Amino acid sequence: MPTPPPAYSASDAAGSSRWFANRVSSLTPGSVRLLHNAGAWESIEHKQPYTHMRVWDASSTDPRASLSFDADSATPVVPGHAPAIAWIVQNHLVQDALAQLVKRTPSISLYNSSKVADIAVDEFTQRPVVTLASGQRIHSQLLVGADGANSKVREFAGIETLGWDYNQHGLVATVRISQNDEHDGVPLDAHSRMPKNDTAWQRFLPTGPIAMLPLAEGYASLVWSTRPDLAARFAKAPAGVFVELVNAAFNNPAQDVEFLAEQILADGSVADTGVDLKAEAAWGLSRAGATSSSAMRPPKVVDVLENSRAPFPLRLRNSTTYIGDRLVLIGDAAHTVHPLAGQGLNLGLADAAALARIVSVAARDGVDVGHSEAVCAAYESERYAAGVGMAGAVDTVGRVFGGDPSSAWAQLRGLGMRVVDSSAVLKRLFVGAASS
């Protein structure tokens, strides 16, 4: 069983305790269908669908420079669920559901709390042999490297990676959001009379995007990609100060957000310059009101769960090949992408689905499942282009929106967003590609 990450408690309006981890994923309908067909989806304790997505550029003064995506009849439908763009799930709950599935499958041997001591090739069979720290040796027809970005399987195969580190850290946090209608543009749920928490919000700032994803009624998961020094300061800032910064990042002019951020010292304290952060943030919000659209006003953040803030470095990596002799790489072992599109886990699940299908066909036809052409080459042919394509697309979006914030460049970006947002066909293509 996987070890659950730290969970952070909060009390809801009724006083009951809720527990959340700060690492979540946005699962597309394609990924959900895969988990459903495998028998794991129903075992995930909590999943929060979102049916709307709002994206906009802080460097643009044009309120029309935005993108609005909505689930409709064109959105792929998951059995038993209404149409949704995606579902937000806590990573450890997905891991737990899959671990329970493995335990229910007699044909799978699970080596819990085991450490790989060595990977080698048997000199007689020429097949991979994994030696555990206990001394046990496992012989394999096909070795699947699903062991993450620092893959030992990839290292054993001598497969190199190409890519780079971004000069950004992602700061994750779990936040509590307003439970009344303080913010315009957030409709109230007919039953709870609370704002509907069914929208994913993402705003591109000059230093990187900030995103808020619906987690549960009254709660959201935050991912703020920014400079490493700022991420470290924000992680240490007092809760009230952090909340002011987050609300400003979603609502205030970009230069105001930069000014407020620079008031936070390396130890997280506020510089003693006589600046009233709350008053400055309120003034900036009043200035933004004249040019911002209420449709791009996310619910107000009112608190951050204790100890839920954590920064991590952002990087792009893609293996030069996803296969070796009787060996394949899937998930982060094969590719790592920027989290701004939330596609990392979806890519990995698509890898697993493709490999399972190819291996099943080989086994049905009596072909060695480690066969270099029938299995390994077929897998790479299907998944390598998808991995490189997603990495390139996400990297391009990040560079375009994180680039020069000058008015001319911002206007060009804004024009592009307006063109896409005005075309129902283009929007369906975007949603369809992201949901597959």
Coordinates of C-alpha atoms in Angstrom, one line a residue:
M1 CA 0.0 0.0 0.0
P2 CA 1.3 3.5 -0.8
T3 CA 2.2 5.7 2.1
P4 CA -0.3 8.6 2.2
P5 CA 1.1 12.1 2.1
P6 CA 0.6 14.6 4.9
A7 CA -3.1 15.5 5.1
Y8 CA -4.4 18.8 6.3
S9 CA -7.6 19.1 8.2
A10 CA -10.2 21.8 8.1
S11 CA -13.7 22.1 9.5
D12 CA -16.6 22.8 7.2
A13 CA -19.6 25.0 7.9
A14 CA -21.3 22.2 9.9
G15 CA -18.2 21.8 12.1
S16 CA -17.2 18.3 10.7
S17 CA -13.6 17.7 9.9
R18 CA -12.3 17.3 6.3
W19 CA -8.9 16.0 5.3
F20 CA -7.0 17.1 2.2
A21 CA -3.6 16.4 0.7
N22 CA -2.0 19.2 -1.3
R23 CA -1.0 17.1 -4.3
V24 CA -3.9 16.7 -6.7
S25 CA -4.4 15.9 -10.4
S26 CA -6.9 16.9 -13.0
L27 CA -8.2 13.7 -14.6
T28 CA -9.7 14.0 -18.1
P29 CA -12.7 11.9 -19.2
G30 CA -10.3 9.6 -21.1
S31 CA -8.3 8.9 -17.9
V32 CA -11.5 8.5 -15.9
R33 CA -12.8 5.9 -18.4
L34 CA -9.6 4.0 -18.1
L35 CA -9.8 3.9 -14.3
H36 CA -13.6 3.0 -14.5
N37 CA -12.9 0.1 -16.9
A38 CA -10.1 -1.1 -14.7
G39 CA -12.5 -1.1 -11.7
A40 CA -10.6 1.6 -9.7
W41 CA -12.7 4.7 -10.3
E42 CA -15.5 3.8 -8.0
S43 CA -13.1 3.2 -5.2
I44 CA -11.7 6.7 -5.2
E45 CA -13.3 8.3 -2.1
H46 CA -13.7 11.8 -3.4
K47 CA -13.6 13.3 -6.8
Q48 CA -14.7 16.8 -7.7
P49 CA -15.8 17.5 -11.3
Y50 CA -15.5 20.8 -13.0
T51 CA -17.7 21.9 -15.9
H52 CA -16.1 25.3 -16.6
M53 CA -12.6 26.6 -17.1
R54 CA -11.6 30.3 -17.2
V55 CA -8.2 31.4 -18.5
W56 CA -7.0 34.9 -18.9
D57 CA -3.8 37.0 -19.2
A58 CA -2.8 39.5 -16.5
S59 CA -0.7 41.5 -18.9
S60 CA -3.7 42.4 -21.1
T61 CA -5.9 45.3 -20.4
D62 CA -8.6 44.0 -22.7
P63 CA -11.2 42.1 -20.6
R64 CA -12.1 40.1 -23.8
A65 CA -8.6 38.6 -23.9
S66 CA -9.7 35.4 -22.2
L67 CA -10.8 31.8 -22.8
S68 CA -13.9 30.2 -21.4
F69 CA -14.4 26.5 -21.8
D70 CA -17.6 24.7 -20.8
A71 CA -18.6 21.1 -20.7
D72 CA -21.5 20.4 -23.1
S73 CA -22.9 17.6 -25.3
A74 CA -19.6 17.5 -27.2
T75 CA -17.6 16.7 -24.1
P76 CA -16.8 12.9 -23.9
V77 CA -19.1 11.3 -21.3
V78 CA -18.0 9.0 -18.6
P79 CA -20.4 6.2 -17.6
G80 CA -22.5 7.3 -14.7
H81 CA -21.4 10.9 -14.8
A82 CA -22.7 14.1 -16.3
P83 CA -20.4 15.8 -18.8
A84 CA -17.4 17.4 -17.2
I85 CA -14.1 18.9 -18.5
A86 CA -12.2 17.0 -15.9
W87 CA -12.3 15.7 -12.3
I88 CA -9.9 16.9 -9.5
V89 CA -8.7 14.1 -7.3
Q90 CA -6.1 13.8 -4.6
N91 CA -3.2 11.8 -5.8
H92 CA -3.0 9.5 -2.8
L93 CA -6.6 8.5 -3.2
V94 CA -5.9 7.4 -6.8
Q95 CA -2.9 5.5 -5.6
D96 CA -4.9 3.8 -2.8
A97 CA -7.7 2.8 -5.2
L98 CA -5.1 1.2 -7.6
A99 CA -3.4 -0.5 -4.7
Q100 CA -6.7 -2.0 -3.6
L101 CA -7.3 -3.2 -7.2
V102 CA -3.9 -4.8 -7.3
K103 CA -4.6 -6.6 -4.0
R104 CA -7.9 -8.0 -5.5
T105 CA -6.0 -9.4 -8.5
P106 CA -4.5 -12.8 -7.7
S107 CA -2.3 -12.8 -10.8
I108 CA -0.3 -9.8 -9.6
S109 CA 2.4 -10.3 -7.0
L110 CA 2.9 -7.2 -4.8
Y111 CA 6.3 -6.5 -3.2
N112 CA 5.5 -4.0 -0.5
S113 CA 8.3 -2.0 1.3
S114 CA 10.8 -3.5 -1.1
K115 CA 13.9 -1.8 -2.5
V116 CA 15.5 -2.5 -5.9
A117 CA 19.1 -3.4 -5.4
D118 CA 20.1 -4.1 -9.0
I119 CA 18.8 -4.5 -12.5
A120 CA 20.7 -6.7 -14.9
V121 CA 20.3 -9.0 -17.9
D122 CA 20.4 -12.7 -17.4
E123 CA 23.4 -14.0 -19.4
F124 CA 21.5 -17.2 -20.5
T125 CA 18.0 -15.9 -21.3
Q126 CA 19.0 -12.3 -22.2
R127 CA 16.0 -11.2 -20.2
P128 CA 15.8 -8.5 -17.5
V129 CA 16.4 -9.6 -13.9
V130 CA 15.4 -7.3 -10.9
T131 CA 17.2 -8.1 -7.7
L132 CA 15.6 -6.8 -4.5
A133 CA 17.4 -5.8 -1.4
S134 CA 16.2 -9.0 0.2
G135 CA 18.1 -10.9 -2.3
Q136 CA 15.1 -12.2 -4.2
R137 CA 15.5 -12.1 -8.0
I138 CA 12.6 -11.5 -10.4
H139 CA 12.9 -12.5 -14.0
S140 CA 10.9 -10.7 -16.6
Q141 CA 9.9 -11.0 -20.2
L142 CA 9.2 -7.3 -20.3
L143 CA 10.5 -4.7 -17.8
V144 CA 8.2 -1.7 -17.4
G145 CA 9.8 1.4 -16.0
A146 CA 7.0 3.3 -14.2
D147 CA 9.3 4.5 -11.4
G148 CA 9.1 8.3 -11.8
A149 CA 11.3 11.1 -13.0
N150 CA 14.5 9.7 -11.4
S151 CA 13.9 6.3 -13.0
K152 CA 16.3 3.5 -12.1
V153 CA 14.9 1.5 -15.0
R154 CA 15.8 4.3 -17.4
E155 CA 19.3 4.5 -15.9
F156 CA 19.8 0.7 -16.2
A157 CA 18.8 0.9 -19.9
G158 CA 21.2 3.8 -20.5
I159 CA 18.4 6.0 -21.9
E160 CA 19.2 9.7 -21.8
T161 CA 16.8 12.6 -21.4
L162 CA 16.5 15.9 -23.1
G163 CA 15.0 19.0 -21.5
W164 CA 15.7 21.8 -19.1
D165 CA 14.8 23.2 -15.7
Y166 CA 12.4 26.2 -15.7
N167 CA 13.4 29.2 -13.6
Q168 CA 10.2 28.5 -11.7
H169 CA 8.9 26.6 -8.7
G170 CA 5.3 25.5 -8.3
L171 CA 3.8 26.4 -5.0
V172 CA 0.9 24.1 -4.0
A173 CA -1.5 24.8 -1.3
T174 CA -5.0 23.9 -0.1
V175 CA -7.2 27.0 0.4
R176 CA -10.7 27.7 1.8
I177 CA -12.8 29.8 -0.5
S178 CA -15.7 32.2 0.2
Q179 CA -19.0 30.6 1.2
N180 CA -21.1 33.5 0.3
D181 CA -21.6 35.7 -2.8
E182 CA -19.0 38.3 -2.1
H183 CA -17.6 37.9 -5.6
D184 CA -19.6 38.8 -8.7
G185 CA -19.8 36.2 -11.4
V186 CA -19.9 33.1 -9.2
P187 CA -23.4 31.7 -9.2
L188 CA -24.9 30.2 -6.0
D189 CA -25.8 26.5 -5.8
A190 CA -29.6 26.1 -5.7
H191 CA -29.4 23.8 -2.7
S192 CA -26.6 25.0 -0.5
R193 CA -26.8 28.6 -1.4
M194 CA -23.1 28.6 -1.6
P195 CA -21.1 29.5 -4.7
K196 CA -20.9 26.6 -7.1
N197 CA -17.4 25.2 -6.9
D198 CA -17.4 23.8 -10.5
T199 CA -14.9 26.0 -12.2
A200 CA -11.1 25.8 -12.8
W201 CA -9.5 29.2 -12.8
Q202 CA -6.1 30.1 -14.3
R203 CA -4.4 33.5 -14.8
F204 CA -1.1 34.0 -16.5
L205 CA 1.2 36.5 -14.7
P206 CA 4.5 37.7 -16.1
T207 CA 6.3 35.4 -13.6
G208 CA 4.1 32.3 -14.3
P209 CA 0.5 31.1 -14.1
I210 CA -1.6 30.7 -11.0
A211 CA -4.4 28.2 -11.0
M212 CA -7.2 27.4 -8.6
L213 CA -8.9 24.0 -8.9
P214 CA -12.2 23.0 -7.2
L215 CA -11.5 20.4 -4.5
A216 CA -14.7 20.1 -2.4
E217 CA -17.5 22.4 -1.4
G218 CA -15.8 25.4 0.1
Y219 CA -12.2 24.3 -0.7
A220 CA -9.8 24.5 -3.7
S221 CA -6.4 23.4 -4.6
L222 CA -3.9 26.1 -5.6
V223 CA -0.9 25.8 -7.9
W224 CA 1.2 29.0 -8.3
S225 CA 4.1 28.8 -10.7
T226 CA 6.5 31.7 -10.0
R227 CA 10.2 32.5 -9.5
P228 CA 11.9 30.2 -7.0
D229 CA 12.7 33.0 -4.6
L230 CA 9.1 34.2 -4.6
A231 CA 7.7 30.7 -4.1
A232 CA 10.0 30.2 -1.1
R233 CA 8.8 33.6 0.4
F234 CA 5.2 32.8 -0.2
A235 CA 5.5 29.4 1.4
K236 CA 6.8 31.1 4.6
A237 CA 4.5 34.1 4.7
P238 CA 1.8 34.4 7.4
A239 CA -1.5 32.9 6.4
G240 CA -3.3 36.2 6.2
V241 CA -0.6 37.7 4.0
F242 CA -0.6 34.7 1.7
V243 CA -4.3 35.0 1.3
E244 CA -4.0 38.7 0.3
L245 CA -1.3 37.8 -2.2
V246 CA -3.4 35.0 -3.8
N247 CA -6.5 37.2 -4.2
A248 CA -4.4 39.9 -5.7
A249 CA -2.7 37.5 -8.1
F250 CA -6.1 36.5 -9.4
N251 CA -7.7 40.0 -9.5
N252 CA -5.2 42.9 -9.4
P253 CA -3.1 44.5 -12.2
A254 CA 0.1 42.5 -12.8
Q255 CA 2.3 45.4 -11.7
D256 CA 0.4 45.6 -8.4
V257 CA 1.0 41.9 -7.8
E258 CA 4.7 42.3 -8.4
F259 CA 4.8 45.3 -6.0
L260 CA 3.0 43.3 -3.2
A261 CA 5.2 40.3 -3.8
E262 CA 8.4 42.3 -3.3
Q263 CA 7.2 43.4 0.1
I264 CA 7.7 39.8 1.3
L265 CA 11.2 39.2 2.7
A266 CA 13.2 35.9 2.4
D267 CA 12.0 34.7 5.8
G268 CA 8.3 35.3 4.8
S269 CA 7.9 38.4 6.9
V270 CA 6.6 41.7 5.5
A271 CA 9.2 44.4 5.0
D272 CA 8.9 47.3 7.4
T273 CA 8.4 49.9 4.8
G274 CA 5.2 51.4 6.0
V275 CA 3.2 49.6 3.2
D276 CA -0.2 48.3 4.3
L277 CA -0.5 45.2 2.2
K278 CA -4.3 44.8 2.7
A279 CA -4.9 48.5 1.8
E280 CA -2.6 48.3 -1.3
A281 CA -4.4 45.1 -2.4
A282 CA -7.8 46.7 -2.0
W283 CA -6.7 49.8 -3.9
G284 CA -5.3 47.6 -6.7
L285 CA -8.6 45.6 -6.9
S286 CA -10.6 48.9 -7.2
R287 CA -8.3 50.0 -10.1
A288 CA -8.8 46.6 -11.8
G289 CA -12.5 46.7 -11.5
A290 CA -12.9 49.1 -14.4
T291 CA -11.1 46.8 -16.9
S292 CA -11.8 43.3 -15.6
S293 CA -14.8 41.1 -16.4
S294 CA -16.9 39.6 -13.6
A295 CA -16.8 36.3 -15.5
M296 CA -13.0 36.2 -14.7
R297 CA -13.5 36.8 -11.0
P298 CA -12.9 33.6 -9.0
P299 CA -14.3 33.0 -5.6
K300 CA -12.4 34.9 -2.8
V301 CA -9.8 32.9 -0.9
V302 CA -10.4 33.4 2.8
D303 CA -7.8 31.0 4.4
V304 CA -5.0 28.6 3.6
L305 CA -4.9 25.3 5.4
E306 CA -2.0 25.0 7.9
N307 CA 1.2 23.4 6.6
S308 CA -0.4 22.8 3.2
R309 CA 2.0 25.1 1.3
A310 CA 4.9 23.4 -0.5
P311 CA 7.2 24.6 -3.4
F312 CA 8.7 22.2 -5.9
P313 CA 11.0 22.8 -8.9
L314 CA 9.5 22.8 -12.4
R315 CA 11.2 21.1 -15.3
L316 CA 10.7 19.6 -18.7
R317 CA 12.3 16.2 -19.5
N318 CA 11.7 13.8 -22.4
S319 CA 13.5 10.5 -22.9
T320 CA 15.4 10.1 -26.2
T321 CA 13.5 6.8 -26.5
Y322 CA 10.7 5.1 -24.5
I323 CA 12.0 1.6 -25.2
G324 CA 15.0 -0.7 -24.8
D325 CA 15.7 -4.4 -25.1
R326 CA 12.7 -6.0 -23.5
L327 CA 12.0 -2.7 -21.7
V328 CA 9.6 0.2 -21.9
L329 CA 9.2 3.5 -20.0
I330 CA 5.8 5.0 -19.1
G331 CA 4.7 8.1 -17.2
D332 CA 7.3 10.4 -15.6
A333 CA 10.0 7.8 -16.3
A334 CA 9.5 8.7 -20.0
H335 CA 8.4 12.3 -19.8
T336 CA 8.0 15.2 -17.4
V337 CA 6.0 18.3 -18.3
H338 CA 5.1 21.7 -16.8
P339 CA 2.0 21.4 -14.6
L340 CA 0.2 24.4 -16.2
A341 CA -2.0 22.1 -18.3
G342 CA -2.4 19.4 -15.7
Q343 CA -1.6 16.7 -18.2
G344 CA 1.3 14.8 -16.4
L345 CA -0.8 12.0 -14.9
N346 CA -3.1 11.8 -17.9
L347 CA -0.1 11.2 -20.2
G348 CA 1.1 8.5 -17.9
L349 CA -2.3 6.8 -17.8
A350 CA -2.6 7.0 -21.6
D351 CA 0.9 5.3 -21.7
A352 CA -0.3 2.5 -19.5
A353 CA -3.5 2.0 -21.5
A354 CA -1.6 1.8 -24.7
L355 CA 0.9 -0.7 -23.3
A356 CA -1.8 -2.9 -21.8
R357 CA -3.6 -3.0 -25.1
I358 CA -0.5 -3.9 -27.1
V359 CA 0.6 -6.5 -24.6
S360 CA -2.9 -8.1 -24.6
V361 CA -2.9 -8.4 -28.3
A362 CA 0.6 -10.0 -28.3
A363 CA -0.4 -12.5 -25.6
R364 CA -3.6 -13.3 -27.5
D365 CA -1.7 -14.0 -30.7
G366 CA 0.9 -16.1 -28.9
V367 CA 3.7 -13.5 -29.4
D368 CA 6.4 -13.0 -26.8
V369 CA 5.3 -10.0 -24.8
G370 CA 8.8 -8.7 -24.7
H371 CA 9.1 -8.9 -28.5
S372 CA 11.0 -5.8 -29.8
E373 CA 8.8 -5.2 -32.8
A374 CA 5.3 -6.5 -31.8
V375 CA 5.3 -4.8 -28.4
C376 CA 8.2 -2.4 -27.7
A377 CA 8.3 -0.7 -31.1
A378 CA 4.5 -0.6 -31.4
Y379 CA 4.3 1.1 -28.0
E380 CA 6.9 3.7 -28.9
S381 CA 5.3 4.3 -32.3
E382 CA 2.0 5.1 -30.5
R383 CA 3.2 7.1 -27.5
Y384 CA 6.5 8.9 -28.3
A385 CA 4.9 11.5 -30.6
A386 CA 2.1 12.1 -28.0
G387 CA 4.7 12.6 -25.3
V388 CA 6.8 15.0 -27.3
G389 CA 3.8 16.8 -28.7
M390 CA 2.3 17.5 -25.3
A391 CA 5.7 18.6 -23.8
G392 CA 6.2 20.9 -26.7
A393 CA 2.7 22.4 -26.6
V394 CA 2.8 23.0 -22.8
D395 CA 6.3 24.5 -23.0
T396 CA 5.2 26.8 -25.9
V397 CA 2.2 28.1 -23.9
G398 CA 4.3 28.7 -20.9
R399 CA 6.9 30.6 -22.8
V400 CA 4.3 32.7 -24.8
F401 CA 2.4 33.7 -21.7
G402 CA 5.5 34.1 -19.5
G403 CA 7.3 36.1 -22.0
D404 CA 7.7 39.8 -22.6
P405 CA 4.8 41.6 -20.7
S406 CA 5.1 44.7 -23.0
S407 CA 1.8 46.1 -24.3
A408 CA 2.5 45.0 -27.9
W409 CA 3.2 41.4 -27.0
A410 CA 0.3 41.4 -24.5
Q411 CA -2.0 42.7 -27.3
L412 CA -0.9 39.9 -29.6
R413 CA -1.6 37.3 -27.0
G414 CA -4.9 38.9 -26.2
L415 CA -5.9 38.8 -29.9
G416 CA -5.1 35.1 -30.1
M417 CA -7.2 34.3 -27.0
R418 CA -10.1 36.4 -28.4
V419 CA -10.0 34.5 -31.7
V420 CA -10.0 31.1 -30.0
D421 CA -12.7 32.2 -27.5
S422 CA -15.0 33.4 -30.3
S423 CA -14.8 30.2 -32.2
A424 CA -17.0 27.3 -31.0
V425 CA -15.2 24.9 -33.3
L426 CA -11.8 25.8 -32.0
K427 CA -13.0 25.6 -28.4
R428 CA -14.4 22.1 -29.0
L429 CA -11.2 21.0 -30.5
F430 CA -9.2 22.3 -27.5
V431 CA -11.6 20.6 -25.0
G432 CA -11.7 17.4 -27.0
A433 CA -7.9 17.1 -27.2
A434 CA -7.5 17.8 -23.5
S435 CA -10.3 15.4 -22.6
S436 CA -9.2 12.4 -24.7

